[in-house]
mmCIF file of C-alpha atoms in Angstrom:
data_model
loop_
_atom_site.group_PDB
_atom_site.id
_atom_site.type_symbol
_atom_site.label_atom_id
_atom_site.label_comp_id
_atom_site.label_asym_id
_atom_site.label_seq_id
_atom_site.Cartn_x
_atom_site.Cartn_y
_atom_site.Cartn_z
ATOM 1 C CA MET A 438 27.331 18.148 13.508
ATOM 2 C CA GLU A 439 26.500 14.575 14.026
ATOM 3 C CA ASP A 440 22.694 15.364 14.378
ATOM 4 C CA ASN A 441 22.990 17.225 11.274
ATOM 5 C CA SER A 442 24.500 14.753 9.144
ATOM 6 C CA LYS A 443 22.096 12.000 10.545
ATOM 7 C CA LYS A 444 18.907 14.399 9.538
ATOM 8 C CA LYS A 445 20.458 14.751 5.878
ATOM 9 C CA ASN A 446 20.592 10.795 5.555
ATOM 10 C CA LEU A 447 17.007 10.640 6.956
ATOM 11 C CA GLU A 448 15.950 13.111 4.502
ATOM 12 C CA GLN A 449 17.045 11.293 1.311
ATOM 13 C CA LEU A 450 15.255 7.901 2.222
ATOM 14 C CA SER A 451 12.137 7.240 1.090
ATOM 15 C CA ASP A 452 9.095 7.168 2.921
ATOM 16 C CA GLU A 453 9.122 3.224 3.582
ATOM 17 C CA ASP A 454 12.619 3.741 4.771
ATOM 18 C CA LEU A 455 11.408 6.416 7.169
ATOM 19 C CA ILE A 456 8.674 4.210 8.905
ATOM 20 C CA GLU A 457 11.322 1.265 9.029
ATOM 21 C CA HIS A 458 13.673 3.302 10.795
ATOM 22 C CA PHE A 459 10.751 4.878 13.152
ATOM 23 C CA GLN A 460 9.646 1.127 13.476
ATOM 24 C CA GLN A 461 13.490 0.719 14.957
ATOM 25 C CA GLY A 462 13.048 3.719 17.376
ATOM 26 C CA ASP A 463 14.203 6.575 15.349
ATOM 27 C CA THR A 464 11.487 9.277 16.414
ATOM 28 C CA GLY A 465 13.405 11.619 13.851
ATOM 29 C CA ALA A 466 12.170 9.554 11.134
ATOM 30 C CA TYR A 467 8.766 10.052 12.374
ATOM 31 C CA GLU A 468 8.899 13.927 12.412
ATOM 32 C CA LEU A 469 10.228 13.620 8.902
ATOM 33 C CA ILE A 470 7.289 11.496 7.788
ATOM 34 C CA VAL A 471 4.964 14.352 9.679
ATOM 35 C CA ARG A 472 6.856 17.117 7.619
ATOM 36 C CA ARG A 473 6.487 15.292 4.389
ATOM 37 C CA TYR A 474 2.813 14.483 4.899
ATOM 38 C CA LYS A 475 1.220 17.180 6.832
ATOM 39 C CA ASN A 476 0.453 19.726 4.054
ATOM 40 C CA GLN A 477 -0.798 16.932 1.435
ATOM 41 C CA LEU A 478 -3.108 15.305 3.888
ATOM 42 C CA SER A 479 -4.394 18.770 5.420
ATOM 43 C CA ASN A 480 -5.303 19.625 1.684
ATOM 44 C CA PHE A 481 -7.187 16.242 0.931
ATOM 45 C CA VAL A 482 -8.828 16.221 4.005
ATOM 46 C CA PHE A 483 -9.978 19.730 3.672
ATOM 47 C CA ARG A 484 -10.854 19.393 0.230
ATOM 48 C CA PHE A 485 -13.158 16.361 1.347
ATOM 49 C CA LEU A 486 -14.537 17.751 4.589
ATOM 50 C CA GLY A 487 -14.543 21.428 3.720
ATOM 51 C CA THR A 488 -13.412 22.936 7.122
ATOM 52 C CA GLN A 489 -9.771 23.505 7.965
ATOM 53 C CA GLU A 490 -10.488 22.794 11.834
ATOM 54 C CA ASP A 491 -12.082 19.293 11.123
ATOM 55 C CA ALA A 492 -9.103 18.835 8.400
ATOM 56 C CA GLU A 493 -6.795 19.738 11.187
ATOM 57 C CA ASP A 494 -8.323 17.317 13.920
ATOM 58 C CA VAL A 495 -8.469 14.351 11.054
ATOM 59 C CA VAL A 496 -4.952 14.832 10.352
ATOM 60 C CA GLN A 497 -3.510 14.982 13.686
ATOM 61 C CA GLU A 498 -5.601 11.774 14.573
ATOM 62 C CA THR A 499 -3.734 10.289 11.330
ATOM 63 C CA PHE A 500 -0.481 10.940 12.499
ATOM 64 C CA LEU A 501 -1.401 9.912 15.869
ATOM 65 C CA ARG A 502 -2.628 6.365 14.570
ATOM 66 C CA VAL A 503 0.806 6.011 12.402
ATOM 67 C CA PHE A 504 2.524 6.766 15.846
ATOM 68 C CA ARG A 505 0.350 4.295 17.668
ATOM 69 C CA ASN A 506 0.207 1.503 14.722
ATOM 70 C CA ARG A 507 3.828 2.119 13.151
ATOM 71 C CA PHE A 508 4.122 -1.956 13.626
ATOM 72 C CA ALA A 509 0.990 -2.758 11.476
ATOM 73 C CA TYR A 510 2.749 -0.971 8.693
ATOM 74 C CA THR A 511 4.501 -3.601 6.024
ATOM 75 C CA ARG A 512 6.351 -2.890 2.953
ATOM 76 C CA VAL A 513 3.543 -4.699 0.914
ATOM 77 C CA ALA A 514 2.056 -1.272 0.331
ATOM 78 C CA LYS A 515 3.472 1.796 -0.074
ATOM 79 C CA PHE A 516 3.528 3.912 2.515
ATOM 80 C CA SER A 517 1.380 6.694 0.897
ATOM 81 C CA THR A 518 -1.397 4.022 0.249
ATOM 82 C CA TRP A 519 -1.434 3.189 3.840
ATOM 83 C CA ILE A 520 -1.636 6.785 5.385
ATOM 84 C CA TYR A 521 -3.893 8.290 2.621
ATOM 85 C CA THR A 522 -6.168 5.093 3.579
ATOM 86 C CA ILE A 523 -6.137 5.824 7.408
ATOM 87 C CA ALA A 524 -6.785 9.744 6.650
ATOM 88 C CA GLY A 525 -9.682 8.943 4.154
ATOM 89 C CA ASN A 526 -11.150 6.410 6.900
ATOM 90 C CA LEU A 527 -10.999 8.945 9.352
ATOM 91 C CA ALA A 528 -12.391 11.523 7.095
ATOM 92 C CA ARG A 529 -15.500 9.391 6.295
ATOM 93 C CA THR A 530 -15.769 9.121 9.910
ATOM 94 C CA GLU A 531 -15.760 12.759 10.560
ATOM 95 C CA LEU A 532 -18.390 12.974 7.671
ATOM 96 C CA ARG A 533 -20.781 10.282 8.996
ATOM 97 C CA ARG A 534 -20.673 11.794 12.123
ATOM 98 C CA ARG A 535 -21.546 15.238 11.227
ATOM 99 C CA LYS A 536 -24.612 13.737 9.058
ATOM 100 C CA ARG A 537 -25.742 12.184 12.410
ATOM 101 C CA ARG A 538 -25.929 15.400 14.071
ATOM 102 C CA ARG A 539 -27.125 17.254 11.110
ATOM 103 C CA LEU A 540 -24.777 19.956 11.961
ATOM 104 C CA PHE A 541 -22.956 19.857 8.283
ATOM 105 C CA SER A 542 -23.704 22.770 5.895
ATOM 106 C CA ILE A 543 -20.886 23.995 3.924
ATOM 107 C CA SER A 544 -23.131 26.913 2.436
ATOM 108 C CA SER A 545 -23.756 28.236 5.884
ATOM 109 C CA LEU A 546 -20.190 29.314 6.142
ATOM 110 C CA GLY A 547 -19.076 32.619 5.418
ATOM 111 C CA LEU A 548 -15.703 33.753 4.076
ATOM 112 C CA GLU A 549 -14.723 34.870 7.910
ATOM 113 C CA ASP A 550 -15.131 31.422 8.862
ATOM 114 C CA ARG A 551 -12.292 29.831 6.939
ATOM 115 C CA ASP A 552 -9.095 30.385 8.504
ATOM 116 C CA TYR A 553 -6.929 28.383 6.245
ATOM 117 C CA GLU A 554 -3.596 29.774 4.911
ATOM 118 C CA ILE A 555 -3.335 30.650 1.390
ATOM 119 C CA ALA A 556 -0.097 30.711 -0.317
ATOM 120 C CA ASP A 557 1.365 33.871 -1.803
ATOM 121 C CA ASP A 558 0.050 34.986 -4.857
ATOM 122 C CA ASP A 559 1.091 37.735 -7.254
ATOM 123 C CA LEU A 560 -2.382 38.438 -8.360
ATOM 124 C CA ASN A 561 -3.875 42.012 -7.653
ATOM 125 C CA PRO A 562 -6.251 42.369 -4.692
ATOM 126 C CA GLU A 563 -9.038 42.442 -7.042
ATOM 127 C CA ALA A 564 -8.181 39.369 -8.856
ATOM 128 C CA GLN A 565 -7.241 37.804 -5.822
ATOM 129 C CA ALA A 566 -11.069 38.239 -4.237
ATOM 130 C CA ASN A 567 -12.181 36.981 -7.655
ATOM 131 C CA SER A 568 -10.035 33.957 -7.384
ATOM 132 C CA THR A 569 -10.832 33.388 -3.819
ATOM 133 C CA LEU A 570 -14.575 33.377 -4.561
ATOM 134 C CA GLN A 571 -14.131 30.985 -7.594
ATOM 135 C CA GLU A 572 -12.333 28.635 -5.246
ATOM 136 C CA GLU A 573 -15.322 28.912 -2.738
ATOM 137 C CA ILE A 574 -17.854 27.942 -5.555
ATOM 138 C CA ILE A 575 -15.833 25.021 -6.259
ATOM 139 C CA GLN A 576 -15.211 23.939 -2.941
ATOM 140 C CA ARG A 577 -18.835 24.371 -2.354
ATOM 141 C CA GLU A 578 -19.693 22.202 -5.491
ATOM 142 C CA ILE A 579 -17.117 19.404 -4.271
ATOM 143 C CA GLY A 580 -18.867 19.271 -1.210
ATOM 144 C CA LYS A 581 -22.160 18.525 -2.656
ATOM 145 C CA LEU A 582 -21.020 15.659 -4.176
ATOM 146 C CA SER A 583 -21.580 12.269 -2.964
ATOM 147 C CA PRO A 584 -18.748 11.080 -0.498
ATOM 148 C CA LYS A 585 -17.425 8.148 -2.809
ATOM 149 C CA PHE A 586 -17.200 10.767 -5.832
ATOM 150 C CA ARG A 587 -15.970 13.306 -3.880
ATOM 151 C CA GLU A 588 -13.128 11.439 -2.579
ATOM 152 C CA VAL A 589 -11.929 9.711 -5.963
ATOM 153 C CA ILE A 590 -12.052 13.536 -7.729
ATOM 154 C CA ILE A 591 -10.124 14.863 -5.031
ATOM 155 C CA LEU A 592 -7.121 11.801 -4.856
ATOM 156 C CA ARG A 593 -7.299 12.092 -8.749
ATOM 157 C CA ASP A 594 -7.490 15.900 -10.089
ATOM 158 C CA VAL A 595 -6.079 18.069 -6.877
ATOM 159 C CA GLN A 596 -4.053 15.437 -5.284
ATOM 160 C CA GLU A 597 -2.944 13.817 -8.452
ATOM 161 C CA LEU A 598 -2.567 10.265 -7.393
ATOM 162 C CA SER A 599 -2.500 7.554 -9.818
ATOM 163 C CA TYR A 600 -5.709 5.384 -10.681
ATOM 164 C CA GLU A 601 -3.829 2.802 -9.006
ATOM 165 C CA GLU A 602 -3.113 4.093 -5.939
ATOM 166 C CA ILE A 603 -6.236 5.379 -5.517
ATOM 167 C CA SER A 604 -7.617 2.021 -6.394
ATOM 168 C CA LYS A 605 -5.763 0.752 -3.300
ATOM 169 C CA ILE A 606 -6.694 3.267 -1.167
ATOM 170 C CA ILE A 607 -10.326 3.229 -1.385
ATOM 171 C CA ARG A 608 -9.920 -0.715 -1.768
ATOM 172 C CA VAL A 609 -12.296 -1.055 -5.445
ATOM 173 C CA PRO A 610 -11.035 -2.012 -8.405
ATOM 174 C CA ILE A 611 -9.314 0.537 -10.944
ATOM 175 C CA GLY A 612 -12.180 0.492 -13.428
ATOM 176 C CA THR A 613 -14.644 1.442 -10.713
ATOM 177 C CA VAL A 614 -12.097 4.416 -9.604
ATOM 178 C CA LYS A 615 -12.107 5.231 -13.338
ATOM 179 C CA SER A 616 -15.812 5.305 -13.876
ATOM 180 C CA ARG A 617 -16.109 6.969 -10.490
ATOM 181 C CA VAL A 618 -13.910 9.901 -11.343
ATOM 182 C CA ASN A 619 -15.440 10.393 -15.064
ATOM 183 C CA ARG A 620 -18.897 10.306 -13.436
ATOM 184 C CA ALA A 621 -17.751 12.899 -10.736
ATOM 185 C CA ARG A 622 -16.273 15.296 -13.207
ATOM 186 C CA LEU A 623 -19.410 15.294 -15.299
ATOM 187 C CA ARG A 624 -21.563 16.212 -12.439
ATOM 188 C CA LEU A 625 -19.085 18.923 -11.575
ATOM 189 C CA GLN A 626 -18.675 20.500 -14.964
ATOM 190 C CA ASN A 627 -22.263 20.396 -15.131
ATOM 191 C CA ARG A 628 -22.607 22.550 -11.692
ATOM 192 C CA LEU A 629 -19.837 24.809 -12.712
ATOM 193 C CA LYS A 630 -20.809 25.291 -16.445
ATOM 194 C CA ILE A 631 -20.424 29.134 -16.207
ATOM 195 C CA LEU A 632 -17.506 29.180 -14.172
ATOM 196 C CA LEU A 633 -15.580 26.762 -16.409
ATOM 197 C CA GLU A 634 -16.522 28.641 -19.356
ATOM 198 C CA LYS A 635 -15.290 32.131 -17.854
ATOM 199 C CA ARG A 636 -12.195 30.676 -16.203
ATOM 200 C CA LYS A 637 -9.235 30.473 -18.238
ATOM 201 C CA PRO A 638 -6.641 28.051 -16.787
ATOM 202 C CA LYS A 639 -3.363 29.464 -15.407
ATOM 203 C CA PRO A 640 -0.648 28.513 -18.224
ATOM 204 C CA MET B 17 -28.319 11.358 -28.432
ATOM 205 C CA ASN B 18 -27.401 7.617 -27.877
ATOM 206 C CA THR B 19 -24.293 7.895 -29.771
ATOM 207 C CA CYS B 20 -23.631 10.817 -26.976
ATOM 208 C CA LYS B 21 -24.087 8.334 -23.820
ATOM 209 C CA ARG B 22 -22.109 5.624 -25.599
ATOM 210 C CA PHE B 23 -19.214 7.907 -25.673
ATOM 211 C CA SER B 24 -19.717 10.207 -22.646
ATOM 212 C CA PRO B 25 -18.179 7.310 -20.260
ATOM 213 C CA SER B 26 -14.624 7.551 -22.031
ATOM 214 C CA PHE B 27 -14.584 11.561 -21.933
ATOM 215 C CA SER B 28 -11.962 11.628 -18.959
ATOM 216 C CA ASP B 29 -10.059 8.784 -21.044
ATOM 217 C CA PHE B 30 -10.058 11.230 -23.852
ATOM 218 C CA VAL B 31 -8.872 14.320 -21.544
ATOM 219 C CA GLU B 32 -6.035 12.002 -19.889
ATOM 220 C CA ASN B 33 -5.076 10.986 -23.531
ATOM 221 C CA ASP B 34 -5.373 7.386 -22.135
ATOM 222 C CA MET B 35 -7.526 5.800 -24.863
ATOM 223 C CA LEU B 36 -6.676 3.106 -27.714
ATOM 224 C CA SER B 37 -5.968 4.634 -30.992
ATOM 225 C CA GLU B 38 -9.242 3.289 -32.480
ATOM 226 C CA GLN B 39 -11.508 4.141 -29.605
ATOM 227 C CA ARG B 40 -9.862 7.857 -29.407
ATOM 228 C CA LEU B 41 -10.531 8.261 -33.521
ATOM 229 C CA ALA B 42 -14.271 7.093 -33.023
ATOM 230 C CA LEU B 43 -14.775 9.530 -30.081
ATOM 231 C CA GLU B 44 -13.324 12.368 -32.379
ATOM 232 C CA GLU B 45 -15.281 11.574 -35.217
ATOM 233 C CA HIS B 46 -18.381 12.074 -32.937
ATOM 234 C CA LEU B 47 -17.177 15.352 -31.542
ATOM 235 C CA SER B 48 -16.446 16.810 -35.093
ATOM 236 C CA VAL B 49 -20.045 16.549 -35.587
ATOM 237 C CA CYS B 50 -21.634 16.952 -31.943
ATOM 238 C CA SER B 51 -21.067 19.947 -30.415
ATOM 239 C CA GLY B 52 -22.817 19.373 -26.948
ATOM 240 C CA CYS B 53 -20.482 16.571 -26.418
ATOM 241 C CA GLN B 54 -17.564 19.122 -27.728
ATOM 242 C CA THR B 55 -18.453 21.539 -25.181
ATOM 243 C CA THR B 56 -18.735 18.849 -22.587
ATOM 244 C CA VAL B 57 -15.250 17.632 -23.033
ATOM 245 C CA ALA B 58 -13.556 21.161 -23.022
ATOM 246 C CA ARG B 59 -15.153 21.941 -19.719
ATOM 247 C CA LEU B 60 -13.725 18.427 -18.386
ATOM 248 C CA GLN B 61 -10.514 19.643 -19.905
ATOM 249 C CA ASN B 62 -10.879 22.949 -17.838
ATOM 250 C CA LEU B 63 -11.896 21.402 -15.045
ATOM 251 C CA ARG B 64 -9.422 19.180 -14.461
ATOM 252 C CA ASP B 65 -6.877 22.425 -14.793
ATOM 253 C CA THR B 66 -8.751 24.003 -12.380
ATOM 254 C CA LEU B 67 -8.905 21.369 -9.638
ATOM 255 C CA ASN B 68 -4.963 20.950 -10.228
ATOM 256 C CA GLN B 69 -4.519 24.786 -9.734
ATOM 257 C CA LEU B 70 -6.343 25.282 -6.538
ATOM 258 C CA THR B 71 -4.641 26.889 -3.524
ATOM 259 C CA GLN B 72 -2.582 24.238 -1.572
ATOM 260 C CA VAL B 73 -4.373 24.306 2.017
ATOM 261 C CA GLN B 74 -1.254 24.306 4.412
ATOM 262 C CA ALA B 75 -1.174 22.555 7.695
ATOM 263 C CA ALA B 76 -1.424 25.304 10.688
ATOM 264 C CA PRO B 77 2.187 26.466 11.927
ATOM 265 C CA ASP B 78 1.828 24.978 15.074
ATOM 266 C CA PHE B 79 0.498 21.753 13.724
ATOM 267 C CA GLU B 80 3.659 19.811 14.791
ATOM 268 C CA ALA B 81 3.862 21.169 18.290
ATOM 269 C CA ILE B 82 0.297 20.090 18.936
ATOM 270 C CA LEU B 83 0.879 16.700 17.660
ATOM 271 C CA ARG B 84 3.961 16.304 19.804
ATOM 272 C CA ALA B 85 2.094 17.595 22.955
ATOM 273 C CA ARG B 86 -0.520 14.999 22.322
ATOM 274 C CA ILE B 87 1.926 12.389 21.558
ATOM 275 C CA ARG B 88 3.536 13.091 24.942
ATOM 276 C CA ARG B 89 0.293 13.280 26.914
ATOM 277 C CA GLU B 90 -0.546 9.666 25.468
ATOM 278 C CA GLY B 91 2.907 8.453 26.374
ATOM 279 C CA LYS B 92 2.508 9.586 29.770
ATOM 280 C CA ARG B 93 -1.258 8.579 29.856
ATOM 281 C CA ALA B 94 -0.389 4.904 29.019
ATOM 282 C CA ALA B 95 2.577 4.769 31.685
ATOM 283 C CA THR B 96 -0.463 4.923 34.359
ATOM 284 C CA PRO B 97 -2.017 2.244 35.134
ATOM 285 C CA VAL B 98 -5.442 3.586 35.370
ATOM 286 C CA PHE B 99 -5.280 5.048 31.921
ATOM 287 C CA ALA B 100 -3.448 2.156 30.656
ATOM 288 C CA LEU B 101 -6.688 -0.037 31.448
ATOM 289 C CA ARG B 102 -8.962 2.406 30.182
ATOM 290 C CA SER B 103 -7.317 1.957 26.750
ATOM 291 C CA MET B 104 -8.208 -1.649 27.087
ATOM 292 C CA MET B 105 -11.850 -1.055 27.918
ATOM 293 C CA PRO B 106 -13.303 -1.275 24.279
ATOM 294 C CA ARG B 107 -11.317 -4.610 23.993
ATOM 295 C CA LEU B 108 -12.520 -5.885 27.152
ATOM 296 C CA ALA B 109 -15.988 -4.873 26.641
ATOM 297 C CA MET B 110 -15.984 -6.771 23.161
ATOM 298 C CA ALA B 111 -14.534 -9.765 24.470
ATOM 299 C CA ALA B 112 -17.293 -9.766 27.646
ATOM 300 C CA LEU B 113 -20.046 -9.102 25.162
ATOM 301 C CA ALA B 114 -18.893 -12.152 22.586
ATOM 302 C CA GLY B 115 -18.699 -14.452 25.736
ATOM 303 C CA THR B 116 -22.168 -13.507 27.105
ATOM 304 C CA LEU B 117 -23.900 -14.101 23.572
ATOM 305 C CA ILE B 118 -21.895 -17.597 23.351
ATOM 306 C CA PHE B 119 -23.110 -18.191 26.802
ATOM 307 C CA VAL B 120 -26.807 -17.107 26.498
ATOM 308 C CA SER B 121 -27.007 -18.902 22.683
ATOM 309 C CA ALA B 122 -25.901 -22.175 24.187
ATOM 310 C CA SER B 123 -28.376 -22.108 26.996
ATOM 311 C CA PHE B 124 -31.389 -20.953 24.725
ATOM 312 C CA LEU B 125 -30.410 -24.234 22.369
ATOM 313 C CA LEU B 126 -29.899 -26.312 25.490
ATOM 314 C CA ARG B 127 -33.353 -25.297 26.890
ATOM 315 C CA GLN B 128 -34.757 -25.449 23.034
ATOM 316 C CA ASN B 129 -33.066 -29.359 22.771
ATOM 317 C CA SER B 130 -34.665 -30.434 25.995
ATOM 318 C CA GLY B 131 -37.149 -32.530 24.377
ATOM 319 C CA ASN B 132 -34.719 -34.034 22.297
ATOM 320 C CA ALA B 133 -36.261 -33.225 19.119
ATOM 321 C CA PRO B 134 -34.186 -32.393 16.364
ATOM 322 C CA VAL B 135 -33.906 -28.761 15.077
ATOM 323 C CA ALA B 136 -32.923 -28.811 12.002
ATOM 324 C CA ALA B 137 -30.988 -30.764 9.689
ATOM 325 C CA VAL B 138 -30.006 -33.992 11.385
ATOM 326 C CA PHE B 139 -27.500 -36.406 10.069
ATOM 327 C CA SER B 140 -24.822 -38.920 11.431
ATOM 328 C CA ILE B 141 -21.097 -38.281 11.975
ATOM 329 C CA ASP B 142 -19.280 -40.593 9.818
ATOM 330 C CA GLN B 143 -21.761 -43.228 11.167
ATOM 331 C CA PRO B 144 -24.579 -45.479 9.298
ATOM 332 C CA LEU B 145 -27.890 -44.077 9.685
ATOM 333 C CA GLN B 146 -28.778 -46.716 11.678
ATOM 334 C CA SER B 147 -26.957 -45.436 14.554
ATOM 335 C CA PRO B 148 -29.338 -43.951 17.540
ATOM 336 C CA PHE B 149 -26.929 -40.777 17.640
ATOM 337 C CA TYR B 150 -27.399 -37.791 15.449
ATOM 338 C CA ARG B 151 -26.123 -34.494 15.540
ATOM 339 C CA THR B 152 -28.177 -31.284 15.850
ATOM 340 C CA VAL B 153 -27.024 -28.330 13.842
ATOM 341 C CA SER B 154 -28.287 -24.768 13.244
ATOM 342 C CA PRO B 155 -26.783 -22.006 11.308
ATOM 343 C CA ALA B 156 -27.224 -19.587 14.338
ATOM 344 C CA ILE B 157 -24.750 -21.618 16.575
ATOM 345 C CA PRO B 158 -21.497 -20.282 16.572
ATOM 346 C CA LEU B 159 -18.789 -22.530 15.580
ATOM 347 C CA THR B 160 -17.150 -22.243 18.846
ATOM 348 C CA ALA B 161 -20.543 -23.116 20.680
ATOM 349 C CA PRO B 162 -20.975 -26.487 22.464
ATOM 350 C CA ILE B 163 -22.580 -29.176 19.952
ATOM 351 C CA PHE B 164 -25.506 -31.010 21.269
ATOM 352 C CA TYR B 165 -26.105 -34.478 20.510
ATOM 353 C CA THR B 166 -29.763 -36.069 20.552
ATOM 354 C CA LEU B 167 -31.471 -39.183 20.286
ATOM 355 C CA ASP B 168 -33.460 -39.163 17.016
ATOM 356 C CA LYS B 169 -36.633 -40.583 17.399
ATOM 357 C CA PHE B 170 -37.201 -41.457 13.748
ATOM 358 C CA SER B 171 -36.638 -44.972 12.657
ATOM 359 C CA PRO B 172 -34.316 -45.155 9.089
ATOM 360 C CA LYS B 173 -37.324 -46.100 7.415
ATOM 361 C CA GLN B 174 -39.100 -42.756 7.487
ATOM 362 C CA TRP B 175 -36.247 -40.892 5.651
ATOM 363 C CA PRO B 176 -36.111 -40.566 2.236
ATOM 364 C CA ALA B 177 -34.712 -43.397 -0.132
ATOM 365 C CA ASN B 178 -31.804 -41.088 -1.341
ATOM 366 C CA ARG B 179 -30.657 -40.357 2.229
ATOM 367 C CA LYS B 180 -30.599 -43.751 3.345
ATOM 368 C CA GLY B 181 -26.863 -45.527 3.678
ATOM 369 C CA LYS B 182 -23.921 -43.948 5.057
ATOM 370 C CA PHE B 183 -23.842 -40.457 6.092
ATOM 371 C CA SER B 184 -20.891 -38.357 6.850
ATOM 372 C CA ALA B 185 -20.260 -34.707 8.319
ATOM 373 C CA SER B 186 -19.498 -33.432 5.025
ATOM 374 C CA ASP B 187 -22.751 -34.290 3.884
ATOM 375 C CA SER B 188 -24.461 -31.533 6.337
ATOM 376 C CA LEU B 189 -24.466 -28.732 3.509
ATOM 377 C CA SER B 190 -26.565 -30.798 1.133
ATOM 378 C CA VAL B 191 -29.011 -31.807 3.310
ATOM 379 C CA ASP B 192 -32.500 -30.296 1.662
ATOM 380 C CA PRO B 193 -34.666 -29.312 4.684
ATOM 381 C CA ARG B 194 -37.808 -30.875 2.566
ATOM 382 C CA ASP B 195 -36.186 -33.986 2.767
ATOM 383 C CA LEU B 196 -36.449 -34.242 6.328
ATOM 384 C CA PRO B 197 -39.567 -36.036 7.950
ATOM 385 C CA ARG B 198 -42.689 -33.754 8.831
ATOM 386 C CA GLY B 199 -44.476 -34.017 12.053
ATOM 387 C CA PRO B 200 -44.750 -32.445 15.165
ATOM 388 C CA GLN B 201 -41.123 -33.797 16.206
ATOM 389 C CA ASN B 202 -39.769 -31.453 13.582
ATOM 390 C CA SER B 203 -41.876 -28.423 13.870
ATOM 391 C CA ARG B 204 -39.132 -26.259 15.225
ATOM 392 C CA ALA B 205 -36.917 -26.647 12.768
ATOM 393 C CA SER B 206 -38.425 -23.738 10.944
ATOM 394 C CA LEU B 207 -37.297 -21.541 13.753
ATOM 395 C CA PHE B 208 -33.484 -21.930 12.851
ATOM 396 C CA SER B 209 -33.347 -23.155 9.628
ATOM 397 C CA LEU B 210 -36.065 -23.078 7.275
#
């Protein structure tokens, strides 16, 4: 009974308050942080790296670092900025590691290699297959962008973060972020011409 | 074509409705006569909506269980002295490397300076130039490295006129290497600083 009310109280706290509780030794607060961020970070890292397996490793490592370095966080920055910075740095390191090993080839992965969970959709099977294929194409084209363009377009258009927060996460001025987002969008729209002209966005 | 290039950096601001009204009017005016830019802007709008509607990838169902196991494993390791020492290894290695570098550079410079010749810029420390003590500096020496003092063999007369008088440590940055006396005594200066 007491546990339930404590849990309820924690759920009402902001991320910043939760990490403070965790710094004071409340592991329940940490679990709640994990629950709040695991999906959005998985989505961000998957869009950045292109494979679910690597994304999961990076997100796991991100939460491990939060656990280990919890006292390094101060309220100067938003908690989301801090955790996205950790995940982004780890994802970029993973990308460099892959590049060194020359293993990275998103195009070599077939549909059967992707084991990520897709949320239920009320589309019919044919439309769903078509939609999945389109997503494959979009993901492949995102993967072809250089990391600095890829990161900003995912943070802005997929994760819907503000320019200000993106600027803090990747530590570049807002003007540079805006310029990168614009250039990334122009490149992507150029590569996805046919698909974008056909595709009608969901209302 | 040039007009299109001028406007293209602000396409995203236009799509996100984040423009000053004056700039917006100018761009709208351009779009009304340029079908190419019109198409691009329409595609950008569509791209933004499409990216926003991509399937949200979820973490695996056993994500938290795996994380919990990893944290538990790490906790056990940290409690074991061998593993605790292992986790400190990178830091210890870095400290050892830094120490070795300082030692090697110090002994190298000491050997270089055994002939008492000035290595780079020479100046006195808050003492008149007539003082026999001059400090030898090199940008290659880390701040923590020992400071070597050498006896300068040059007489003050050999120094350029504008360098005569009282020098202080703060003058070090303004010493122009070209002002240094030339000759065999100074030939090693180029090795570090010139």
